[in-house]
Short mmCIF file of C-alpha atoms in Angstrom, two decimals:
data_model
loop_
_atom_site.label_atom_id
_atom_site.label_comp_id
_atom_site.label_asym_id
_atom_site.label_seq_id
_atom_site.Cartn_x
_atom_site.Cartn_y
_atom_site.Cartn_z
CA UNK C 12 -34.19 80.94 -235.75
CA UNK C 13 -37.58 82.02 -234.55
CA UNK C 14 -40.00 83.12 -237.27
CA UNK C 15 -37.52 82.54 -240.08
CA UNK C 16 -38.45 80.87 -243.32
CA UNK C 17 -38.32 77.13 -242.81
CA UNK C 18 -37.05 75.10 -245.70
CA UNK C 19 -38.22 71.51 -245.58
CA UNK C 20 -38.29 69.37 -248.69
CA UNK C 21 -40.59 66.49 -247.78
CA UNK C 22 -40.12 64.81 -251.15
CA UNK C 23 -36.39 64.38 -250.39
CA UNK C 24 -36.95 62.38 -247.16
CA UNK C 25 -37.84 58.70 -247.47
CA UNK C 26 -38.98 56.41 -244.61
CA UNK C 27 -37.00 53.17 -244.22
CA UNK C 28 -39.75 51.36 -242.32
CA UNK C 29 -43.20 52.01 -240.86
CA UNK C 30 -41.87 52.67 -237.34
CA UNK C 31 -43.77 51.40 -234.34
CA UNK C 32 -44.73 53.09 -231.12
CA UNK C 33 -42.82 51.28 -228.32
CA UNK C 34 -45.85 50.98 -226.02
CA UNK C 35 -48.81 50.49 -228.35
CA UNK C 36 -46.97 48.79 -231.21
CA UNK C 37 -48.94 50.86 -233.73
CA UNK C 38 -47.23 52.53 -236.71
CA UNK C 39 -46.02 56.01 -235.80
CA UNK C 40 -44.00 58.54 -237.86
CA UNK C 41 -42.06 59.69 -234.79
CA UNK C 42 -40.41 56.28 -234.43
CA UNK C 43 -39.60 55.79 -238.12
CA UNK C 44 -36.05 55.88 -239.47
CA UNK C 45 -35.63 58.11 -242.51
CA UNK C 46 -33.01 58.30 -245.24
CA UNK C 47 -32.01 61.27 -247.36
CA UNK C 48 -29.30 62.35 -249.76
CA UNK C 49 -26.38 63.66 -247.64
CA UNK C 50 -25.12 65.98 -250.39
CA UNK C 51 -28.54 67.57 -250.79
CA UNK C 52 -28.82 67.90 -247.01
CA UNK C 53 -25.49 69.77 -246.88
CA UNK C 54 -26.63 72.04 -249.69
CA UNK C 55 -29.92 72.80 -247.91
CA UNK C 56 -28.07 73.60 -244.66
CA UNK C 57 -25.78 76.02 -246.53
CA UNK C 58 -28.79 77.72 -248.12
CA UNK C 59 -30.50 78.11 -244.74
CA UNK C 60 -27.31 79.35 -243.05
CA UNK C 61 -26.87 81.96 -245.76
CA UNK C 62 -30.50 83.02 -245.29
CA UNK C 63 -29.86 83.60 -241.58
CA UNK C 64 -26.56 85.44 -242.20
CA UNK C 65 -28.27 87.84 -244.57
CA UNK C 66 -31.43 88.33 -242.49
CA UNK C 67 -31.76 92.03 -241.55
CA UNK C 68 -32.37 91.32 -237.84
CA UNK C 69 -29.29 89.09 -237.63
CA UNK C 70 -27.13 91.65 -239.43
CA UNK C 71 -28.34 94.47 -237.17
CA UNK C 72 -27.72 92.46 -234.00
CA UNK C 73 -24.17 91.61 -235.12
CA UNK C 74 -23.52 95.29 -235.76
CA UNK C 75 -24.91 96.21 -232.35
CA UNK C 76 -22.73 93.63 -230.59
CA UNK C 77 -19.65 94.74 -232.53
CA UNK C 78 -20.26 98.35 -231.46
CA UNK C 79 -20.61 97.27 -227.83
CA UNK C 80 -17.27 95.45 -227.96
CA UNK C 81 -15.53 98.48 -229.45
CA UNK C 82 -16.98 101.00 -226.99
CA UNK C 83 -15.07 99.94 -223.80
CA UNK C 84 -11.78 99.81 -225.70
CA UNK C 85 -12.18 103.36 -226.97
CA UNK C 86 -12.77 104.76 -223.46
#
């Protein structure tokens, strides 16, 4: 979601190796494999999803779309 609060817990992500750039062979974070706790990841996703569901802009847009769907039926 654009401009929403990003929740990234860097201390919960651990690199498995140094990762190497395929062309230069130099260490590069982009090509590193990372490990993390799956349960904590699921919890973080739930927290972020709830943040989006409760965001005022998201709530207002859902209401607007619901009203649009009801309008043609009432006519």
